[in-house]
CSV table of C-alpha atoms and ligand atoms in Angstrom, one decimal:
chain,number,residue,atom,x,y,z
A,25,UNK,CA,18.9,12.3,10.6
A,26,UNK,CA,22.2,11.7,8.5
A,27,UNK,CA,22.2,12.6,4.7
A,28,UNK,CA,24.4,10.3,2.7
A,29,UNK,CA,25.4,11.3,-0.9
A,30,UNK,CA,24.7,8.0,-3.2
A,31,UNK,CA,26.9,8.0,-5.8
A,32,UNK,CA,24.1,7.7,-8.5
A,33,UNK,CA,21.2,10.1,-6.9
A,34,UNK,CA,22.9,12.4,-4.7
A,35,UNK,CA,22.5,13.6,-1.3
A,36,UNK,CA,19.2,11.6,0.1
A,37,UNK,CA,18.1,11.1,3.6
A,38,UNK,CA,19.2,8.1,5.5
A,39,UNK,CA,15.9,6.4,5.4
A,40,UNK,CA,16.0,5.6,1.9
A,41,UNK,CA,19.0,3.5,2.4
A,42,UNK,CA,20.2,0.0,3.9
A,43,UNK,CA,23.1,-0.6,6.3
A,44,UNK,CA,24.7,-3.4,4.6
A,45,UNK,CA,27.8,-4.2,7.5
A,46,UNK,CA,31.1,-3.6,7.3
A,47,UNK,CA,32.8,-3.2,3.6
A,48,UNK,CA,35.9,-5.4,1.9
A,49,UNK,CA,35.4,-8.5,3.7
A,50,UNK,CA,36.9,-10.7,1.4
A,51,UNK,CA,35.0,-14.3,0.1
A,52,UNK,CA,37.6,-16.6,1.5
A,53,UNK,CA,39.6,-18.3,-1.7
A,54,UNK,CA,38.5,-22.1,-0.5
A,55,UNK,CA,36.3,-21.7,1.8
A,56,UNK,CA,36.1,-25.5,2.8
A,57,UNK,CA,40.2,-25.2,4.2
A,58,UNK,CA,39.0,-23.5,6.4
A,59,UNK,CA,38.7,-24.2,9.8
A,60,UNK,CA,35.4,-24.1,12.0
A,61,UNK,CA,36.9,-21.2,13.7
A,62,UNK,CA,38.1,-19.5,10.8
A,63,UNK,CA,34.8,-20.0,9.2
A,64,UNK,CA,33.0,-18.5,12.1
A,65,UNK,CA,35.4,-15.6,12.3
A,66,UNK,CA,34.5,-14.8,8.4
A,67,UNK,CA,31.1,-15.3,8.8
A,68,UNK,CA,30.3,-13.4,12.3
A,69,UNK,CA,33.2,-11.3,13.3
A,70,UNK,CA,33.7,-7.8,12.4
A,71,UNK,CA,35.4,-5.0,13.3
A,72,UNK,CA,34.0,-2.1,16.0
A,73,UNK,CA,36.3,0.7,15.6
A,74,UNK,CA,35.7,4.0,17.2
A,75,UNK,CA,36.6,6.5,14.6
A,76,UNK,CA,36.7,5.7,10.3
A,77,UNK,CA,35.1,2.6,9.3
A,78,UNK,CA,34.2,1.3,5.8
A,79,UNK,CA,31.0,0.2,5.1
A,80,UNK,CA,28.8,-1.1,3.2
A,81,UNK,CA,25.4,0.8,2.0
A,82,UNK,CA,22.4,0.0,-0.6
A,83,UNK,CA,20.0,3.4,-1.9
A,84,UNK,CA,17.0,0.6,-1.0
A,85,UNK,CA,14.3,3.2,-2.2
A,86,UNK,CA,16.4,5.0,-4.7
A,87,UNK,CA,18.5,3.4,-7.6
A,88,UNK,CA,18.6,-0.2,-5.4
A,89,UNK,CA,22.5,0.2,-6.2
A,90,UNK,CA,25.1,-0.9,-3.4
A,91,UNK,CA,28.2,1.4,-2.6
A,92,UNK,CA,30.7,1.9,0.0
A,93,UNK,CA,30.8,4.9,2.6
A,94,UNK,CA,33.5,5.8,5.1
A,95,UNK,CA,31.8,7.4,8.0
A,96,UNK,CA,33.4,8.1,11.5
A,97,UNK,CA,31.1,5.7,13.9
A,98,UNK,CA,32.4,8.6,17.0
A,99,UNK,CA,30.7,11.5,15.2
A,100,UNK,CA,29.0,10.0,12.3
A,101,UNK,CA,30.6,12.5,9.9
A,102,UNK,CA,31.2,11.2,6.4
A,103,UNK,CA,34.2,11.0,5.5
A,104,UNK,CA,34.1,9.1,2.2
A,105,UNK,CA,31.5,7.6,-0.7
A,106,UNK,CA,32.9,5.7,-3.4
A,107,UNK,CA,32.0,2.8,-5.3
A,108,UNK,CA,33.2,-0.9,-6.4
A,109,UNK,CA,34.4,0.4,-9.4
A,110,UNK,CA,36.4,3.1,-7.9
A,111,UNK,CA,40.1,2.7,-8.5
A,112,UNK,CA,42.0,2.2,-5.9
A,113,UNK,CA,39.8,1.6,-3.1
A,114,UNK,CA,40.6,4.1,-0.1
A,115,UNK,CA,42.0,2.3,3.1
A,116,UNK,CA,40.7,2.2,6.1
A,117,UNK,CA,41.5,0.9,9.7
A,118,UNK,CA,42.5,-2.9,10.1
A,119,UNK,CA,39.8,-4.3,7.6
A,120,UNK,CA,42.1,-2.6,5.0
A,121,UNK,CA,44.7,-5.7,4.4
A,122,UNK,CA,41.2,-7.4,3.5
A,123,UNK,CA,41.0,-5.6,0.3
A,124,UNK,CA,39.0,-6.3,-2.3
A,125,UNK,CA,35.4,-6.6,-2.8
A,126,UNK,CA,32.8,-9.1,-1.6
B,16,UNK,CA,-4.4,-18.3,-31.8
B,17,UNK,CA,-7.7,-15.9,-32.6
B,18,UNK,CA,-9.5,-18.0,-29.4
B,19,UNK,CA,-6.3,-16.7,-27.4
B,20,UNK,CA,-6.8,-12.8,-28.5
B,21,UNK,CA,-10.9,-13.3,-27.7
B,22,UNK,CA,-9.7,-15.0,-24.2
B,23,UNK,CA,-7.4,-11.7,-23.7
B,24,UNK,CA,-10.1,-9.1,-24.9
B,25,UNK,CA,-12.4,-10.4,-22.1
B,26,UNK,CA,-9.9,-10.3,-19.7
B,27,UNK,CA,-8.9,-6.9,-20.5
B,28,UNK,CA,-12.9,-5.7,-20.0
B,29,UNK,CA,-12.9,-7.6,-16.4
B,30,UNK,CA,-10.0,-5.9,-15.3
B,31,UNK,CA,-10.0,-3.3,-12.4
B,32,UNK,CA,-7.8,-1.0,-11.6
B,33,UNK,CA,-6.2,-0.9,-8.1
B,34,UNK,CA,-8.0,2.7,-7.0
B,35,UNK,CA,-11.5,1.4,-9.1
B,36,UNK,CA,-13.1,0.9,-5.5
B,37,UNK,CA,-12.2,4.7,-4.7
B,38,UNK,CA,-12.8,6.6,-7.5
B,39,UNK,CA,-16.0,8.3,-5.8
B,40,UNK,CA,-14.4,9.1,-2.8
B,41,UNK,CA,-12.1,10.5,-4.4
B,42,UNK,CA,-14.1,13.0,-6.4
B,43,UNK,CA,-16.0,13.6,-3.2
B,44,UNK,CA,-13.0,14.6,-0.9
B,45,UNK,CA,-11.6,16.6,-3.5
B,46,UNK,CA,-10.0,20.0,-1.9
B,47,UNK,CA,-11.3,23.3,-3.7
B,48,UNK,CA,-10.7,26.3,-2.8
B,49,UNK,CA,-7.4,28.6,-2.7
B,50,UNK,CA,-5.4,25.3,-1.5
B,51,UNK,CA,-7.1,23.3,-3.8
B,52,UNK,CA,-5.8,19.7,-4.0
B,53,UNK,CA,-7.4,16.4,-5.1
B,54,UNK,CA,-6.2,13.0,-6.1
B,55,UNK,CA,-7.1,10.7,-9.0
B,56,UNK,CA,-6.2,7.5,-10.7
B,57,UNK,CA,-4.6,7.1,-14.5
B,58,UNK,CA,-5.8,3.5,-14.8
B,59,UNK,CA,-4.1,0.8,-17.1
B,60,UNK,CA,-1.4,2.9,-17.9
B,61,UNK,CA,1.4,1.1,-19.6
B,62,UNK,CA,4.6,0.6,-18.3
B,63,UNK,CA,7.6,-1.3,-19.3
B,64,UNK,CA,11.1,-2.0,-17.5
B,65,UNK,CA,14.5,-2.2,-19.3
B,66,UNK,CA,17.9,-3.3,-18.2
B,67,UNK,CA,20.9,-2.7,-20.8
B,68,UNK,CA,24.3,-0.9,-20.2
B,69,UNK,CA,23.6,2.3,-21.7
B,70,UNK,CA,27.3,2.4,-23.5
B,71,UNK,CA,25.9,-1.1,-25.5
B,72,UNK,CA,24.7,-1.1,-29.1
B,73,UNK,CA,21.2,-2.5,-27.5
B,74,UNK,CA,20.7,0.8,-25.9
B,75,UNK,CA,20.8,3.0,-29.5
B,76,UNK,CA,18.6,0.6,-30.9
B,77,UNK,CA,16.2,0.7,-28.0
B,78,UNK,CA,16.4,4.7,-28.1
B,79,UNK,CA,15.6,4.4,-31.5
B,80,UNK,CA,12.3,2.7,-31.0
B,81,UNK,CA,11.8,5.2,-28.4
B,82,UNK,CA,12.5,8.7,-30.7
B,83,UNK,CA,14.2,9.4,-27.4
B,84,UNK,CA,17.5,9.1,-25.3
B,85,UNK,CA,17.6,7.1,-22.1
B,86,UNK,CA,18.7,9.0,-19.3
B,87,UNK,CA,22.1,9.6,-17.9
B,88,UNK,CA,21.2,11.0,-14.0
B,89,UNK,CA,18.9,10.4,-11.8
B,90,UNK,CA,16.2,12.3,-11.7
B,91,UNK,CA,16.1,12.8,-15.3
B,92,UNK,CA,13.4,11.9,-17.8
B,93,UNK,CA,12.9,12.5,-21.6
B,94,UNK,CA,9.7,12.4,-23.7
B,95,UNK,CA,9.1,11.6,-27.2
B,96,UNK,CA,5.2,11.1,-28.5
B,97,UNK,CA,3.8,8.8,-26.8
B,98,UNK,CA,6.6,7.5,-24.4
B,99,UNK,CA,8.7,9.1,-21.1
B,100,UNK,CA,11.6,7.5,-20.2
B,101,UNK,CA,11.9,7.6,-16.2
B,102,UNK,CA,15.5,7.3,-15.1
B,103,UNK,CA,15.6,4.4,-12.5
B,104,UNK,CA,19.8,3.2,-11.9
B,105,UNK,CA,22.7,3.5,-13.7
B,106,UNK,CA,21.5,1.0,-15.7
B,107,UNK,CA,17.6,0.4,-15.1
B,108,UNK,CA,14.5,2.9,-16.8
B,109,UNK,CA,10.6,2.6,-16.7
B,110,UNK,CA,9.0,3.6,-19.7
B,111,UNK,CA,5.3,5.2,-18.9
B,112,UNK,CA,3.8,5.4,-22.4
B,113,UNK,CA,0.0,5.7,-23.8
B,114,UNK,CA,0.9,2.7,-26.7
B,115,UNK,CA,-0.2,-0.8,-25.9
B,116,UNK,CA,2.2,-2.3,-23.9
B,117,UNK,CA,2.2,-5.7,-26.4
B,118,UNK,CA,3.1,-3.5,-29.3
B,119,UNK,CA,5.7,-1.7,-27.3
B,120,UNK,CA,7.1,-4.7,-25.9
B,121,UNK,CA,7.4,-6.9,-29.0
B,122,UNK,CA,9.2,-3.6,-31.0
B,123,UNK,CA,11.8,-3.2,-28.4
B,124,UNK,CA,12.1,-6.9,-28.0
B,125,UNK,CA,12.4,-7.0,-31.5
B,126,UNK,CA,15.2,-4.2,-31.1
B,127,UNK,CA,17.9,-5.6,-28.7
B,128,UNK,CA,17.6,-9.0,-30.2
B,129,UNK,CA,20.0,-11.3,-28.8
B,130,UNK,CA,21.4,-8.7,-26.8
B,131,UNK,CA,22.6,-8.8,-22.9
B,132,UNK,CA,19.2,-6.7,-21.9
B,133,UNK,CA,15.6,-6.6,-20.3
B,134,UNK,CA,12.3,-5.6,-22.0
B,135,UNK,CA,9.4,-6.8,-19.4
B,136,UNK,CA,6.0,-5.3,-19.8
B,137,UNK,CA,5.7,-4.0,-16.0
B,138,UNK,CA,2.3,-2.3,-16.3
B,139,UNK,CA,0.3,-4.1,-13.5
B,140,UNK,CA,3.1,-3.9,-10.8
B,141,UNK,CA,2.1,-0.1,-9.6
B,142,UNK,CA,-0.6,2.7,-10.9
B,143,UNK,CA,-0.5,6.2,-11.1
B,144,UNK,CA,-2.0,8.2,-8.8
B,145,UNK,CA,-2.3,11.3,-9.9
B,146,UNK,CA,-1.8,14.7,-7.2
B,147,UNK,CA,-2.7,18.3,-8.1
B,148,UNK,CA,-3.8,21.8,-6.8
B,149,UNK,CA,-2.3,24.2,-5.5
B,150,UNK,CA,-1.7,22.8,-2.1
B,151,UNK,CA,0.1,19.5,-3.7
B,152,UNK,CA,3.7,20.4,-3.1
B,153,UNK,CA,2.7,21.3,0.9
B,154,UNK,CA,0.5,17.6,1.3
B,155,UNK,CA,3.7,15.4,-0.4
B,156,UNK,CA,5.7,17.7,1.9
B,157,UNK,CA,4.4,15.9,5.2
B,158,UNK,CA,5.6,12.7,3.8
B,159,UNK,CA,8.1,12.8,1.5
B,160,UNK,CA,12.2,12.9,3.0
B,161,UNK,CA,12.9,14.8,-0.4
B,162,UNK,CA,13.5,18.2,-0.8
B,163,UNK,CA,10.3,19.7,-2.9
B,164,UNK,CA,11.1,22.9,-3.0
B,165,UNK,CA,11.4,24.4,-6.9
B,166,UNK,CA,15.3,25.6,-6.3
B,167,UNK,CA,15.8,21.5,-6.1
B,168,UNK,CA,13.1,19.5,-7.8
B,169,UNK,CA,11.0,20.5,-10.6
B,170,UNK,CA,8.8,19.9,-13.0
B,171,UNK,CA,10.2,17.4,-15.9
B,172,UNK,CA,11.8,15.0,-13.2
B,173,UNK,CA,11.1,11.9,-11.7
B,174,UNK,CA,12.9,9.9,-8.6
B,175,UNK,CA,12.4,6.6,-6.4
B,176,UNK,CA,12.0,8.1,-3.0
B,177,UNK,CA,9.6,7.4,-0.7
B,178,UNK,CA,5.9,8.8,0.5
B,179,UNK,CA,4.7,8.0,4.3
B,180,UNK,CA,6.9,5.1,4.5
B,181,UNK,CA,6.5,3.2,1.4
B,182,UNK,CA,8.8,3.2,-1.7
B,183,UNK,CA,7.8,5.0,-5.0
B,184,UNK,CA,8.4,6.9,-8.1
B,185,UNK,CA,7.8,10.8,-7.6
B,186,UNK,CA,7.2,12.3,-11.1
B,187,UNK,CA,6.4,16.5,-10.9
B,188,UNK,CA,4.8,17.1,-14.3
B,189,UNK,CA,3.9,20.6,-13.7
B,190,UNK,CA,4.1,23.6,-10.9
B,191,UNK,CA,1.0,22.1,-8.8
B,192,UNK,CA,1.2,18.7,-10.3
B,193,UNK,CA,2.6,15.2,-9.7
B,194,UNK,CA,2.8,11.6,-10.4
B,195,UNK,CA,3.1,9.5,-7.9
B,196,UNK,CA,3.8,5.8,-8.9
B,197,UNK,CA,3.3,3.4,-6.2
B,198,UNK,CA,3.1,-0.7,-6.3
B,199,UNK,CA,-0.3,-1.6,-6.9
B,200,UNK,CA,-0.7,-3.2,-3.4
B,201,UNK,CA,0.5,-0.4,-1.9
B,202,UNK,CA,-2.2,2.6,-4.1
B,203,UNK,CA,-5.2,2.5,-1.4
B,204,UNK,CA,-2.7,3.2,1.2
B,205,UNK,CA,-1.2,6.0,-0.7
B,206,UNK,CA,-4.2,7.1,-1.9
B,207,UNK,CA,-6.1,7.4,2.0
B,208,UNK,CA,-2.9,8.7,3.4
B,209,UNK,CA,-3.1,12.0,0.3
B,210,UNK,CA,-6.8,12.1,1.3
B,211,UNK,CA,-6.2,12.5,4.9
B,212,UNK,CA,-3.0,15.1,5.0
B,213,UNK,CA,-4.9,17.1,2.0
B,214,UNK,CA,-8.2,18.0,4.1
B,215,UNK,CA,-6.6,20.2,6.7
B,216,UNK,CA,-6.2,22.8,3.5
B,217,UNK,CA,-9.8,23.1,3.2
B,218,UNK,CA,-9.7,25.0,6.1
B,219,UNK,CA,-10.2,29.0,5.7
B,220,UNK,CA,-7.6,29.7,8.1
B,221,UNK,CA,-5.0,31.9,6.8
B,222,UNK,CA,-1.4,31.1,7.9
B,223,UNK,CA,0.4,33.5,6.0
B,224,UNK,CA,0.8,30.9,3.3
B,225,UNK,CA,3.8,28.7,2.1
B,226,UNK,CA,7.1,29.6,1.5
C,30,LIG,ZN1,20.9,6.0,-5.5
């Protein structure tokens, strides 16, 4: 069982919360420029690192609100939780030239 | 208009509550004893849900309907007369109050105005099941992924967690009592599944109690 911190309630279990994917993939500026491949790649393709990734998570059965957690997918430790608003955004592994919010 | 009100008075006598078909079962398989434990239903209570950002003007004027501030953190609730303010998100609260929930929606309707908020009279989406005795804390305990124990929830707070699976709100109102507010779909289940893990403390057996 892994306890994540929510920003908003504070350290709950993990079954009160969503995975929500990978975080800071970034709504492509016109999305119809892009190619089929490069709307595929958007859409389905995400990163797999072993070690820190960033990440998206919602407190489903809390306060409903969606935040951001760094956690190393080799050990599960958590090594961040922050939130949208939080300035700047940490970076993180390759999906950090992304930036942004989705 | 007046036909409308008649319409709404009858409607209001038909109504039953979503724990109406257990009430006796309830009373029957209530636990006495040293462990003591039983559940019952607060029927009809009213309830109403409001979104505003809590730095806006909207959110004075609603707290001045209320007599009461709404809630920074989570876990928090405040009181005034008839009204508790249940601290739901940064920027969401459920009022639980004994007025009717038309006169309480129309006056903080009324309040905001034009204002960027939400004032929706939830009362029908969950019920509250009330849970007390002395075993109460040790039954939510078997379900419940939140720590009970007093040195970390209390009496005077109230959080959306969840009991045996489903989500709710979890409201302690005393040392051996709680409020358990669960979608009204959802209040049999809840209801059976505090019925079943309270019966084991009828029991005699002495385990050297709970810590
Ligand atoms: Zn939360």
């Amino acid at each position: 069982m892994m306890l994540l911190t929510c920003p908003w309630c504070g350290p709950r279990d993990e079954t009160e919360y969503h995975y929500g994917g990978q975080a800071h993939v970034a709504y492509p500026e016109n999305p119809s420029d892009l190619s089929d491949e490069e709307w595929a790649d958007y859409l389905f393709f995400r990163d797999n690192p072993k070690g820190p990734f960033a990440e998206r998570w919602s407190h489903s059965a809390g306060c409903r609100r969606w935040f951001n957690v760094v956690r190393d997918t080799a050990t599960y430790q958590v090594l961040k939780v922050y939130t949208n608003a939080d300035d700047p955004l940490p970076v993180v592994g390759s999906s950090a030239e992304a930036g942004g919010s989705r | 208009m007046a036909e409308l009100t008649g319409l709404t008075q009858d409607l209001i006598g038909m109504r039953r509550s979503p724990l109406a078909g257990m009430a006796r079962e309830l009373m029957e398989r209530a636990v006495t004893g040293e462990r003591n434990v039983r559940v019952s239903e607060w029927r009809f209570t009213t309830m109403v849900s409001l979104r505003v950002d809590p730095a806006s003007s909207a959110a004075e004027e609603l707290e001045g309907v209320l007599g009461t501030t709404l809630p920074r953190t989570s876990g928090e609730v405040s009181s005034h007369g008839q009204h508790s303010v249940l601290w739901l998100g940064p920027d969401e609260w459920l009022v639980v109050s004994q007025m009717s929930p038309a006169v309480l929606v129309a006056a903080l309707l009324e309040s905001v105005g034009d204002a960027h908020a939400a004032v929706v009279d939830v009362s029908a989406n969950r019920t509250v099941v009330e849970l007390r005795g002395a075993a109460a804390r040790a039954v939510l305990e078997k379900g419940c992924p939140l720590d009970l124990h007093p040195r970390s929830f209390g009496p005077g707070q109230a959080v959306s967690t969840t009991l045996a699976r489903i989500p709710l709100v979890l409201w302690q109102v005393g040392p051996d009592s709680y409020r358990l507010l669960p979608r009204s779909s959802f209040a049999e289940y809840v209801a059976r599944w505090l019925v079943d893990a309270s019966q084991e403390f009828a029991s005699t057996f002495r385990d050297g109690g709970r810590s």
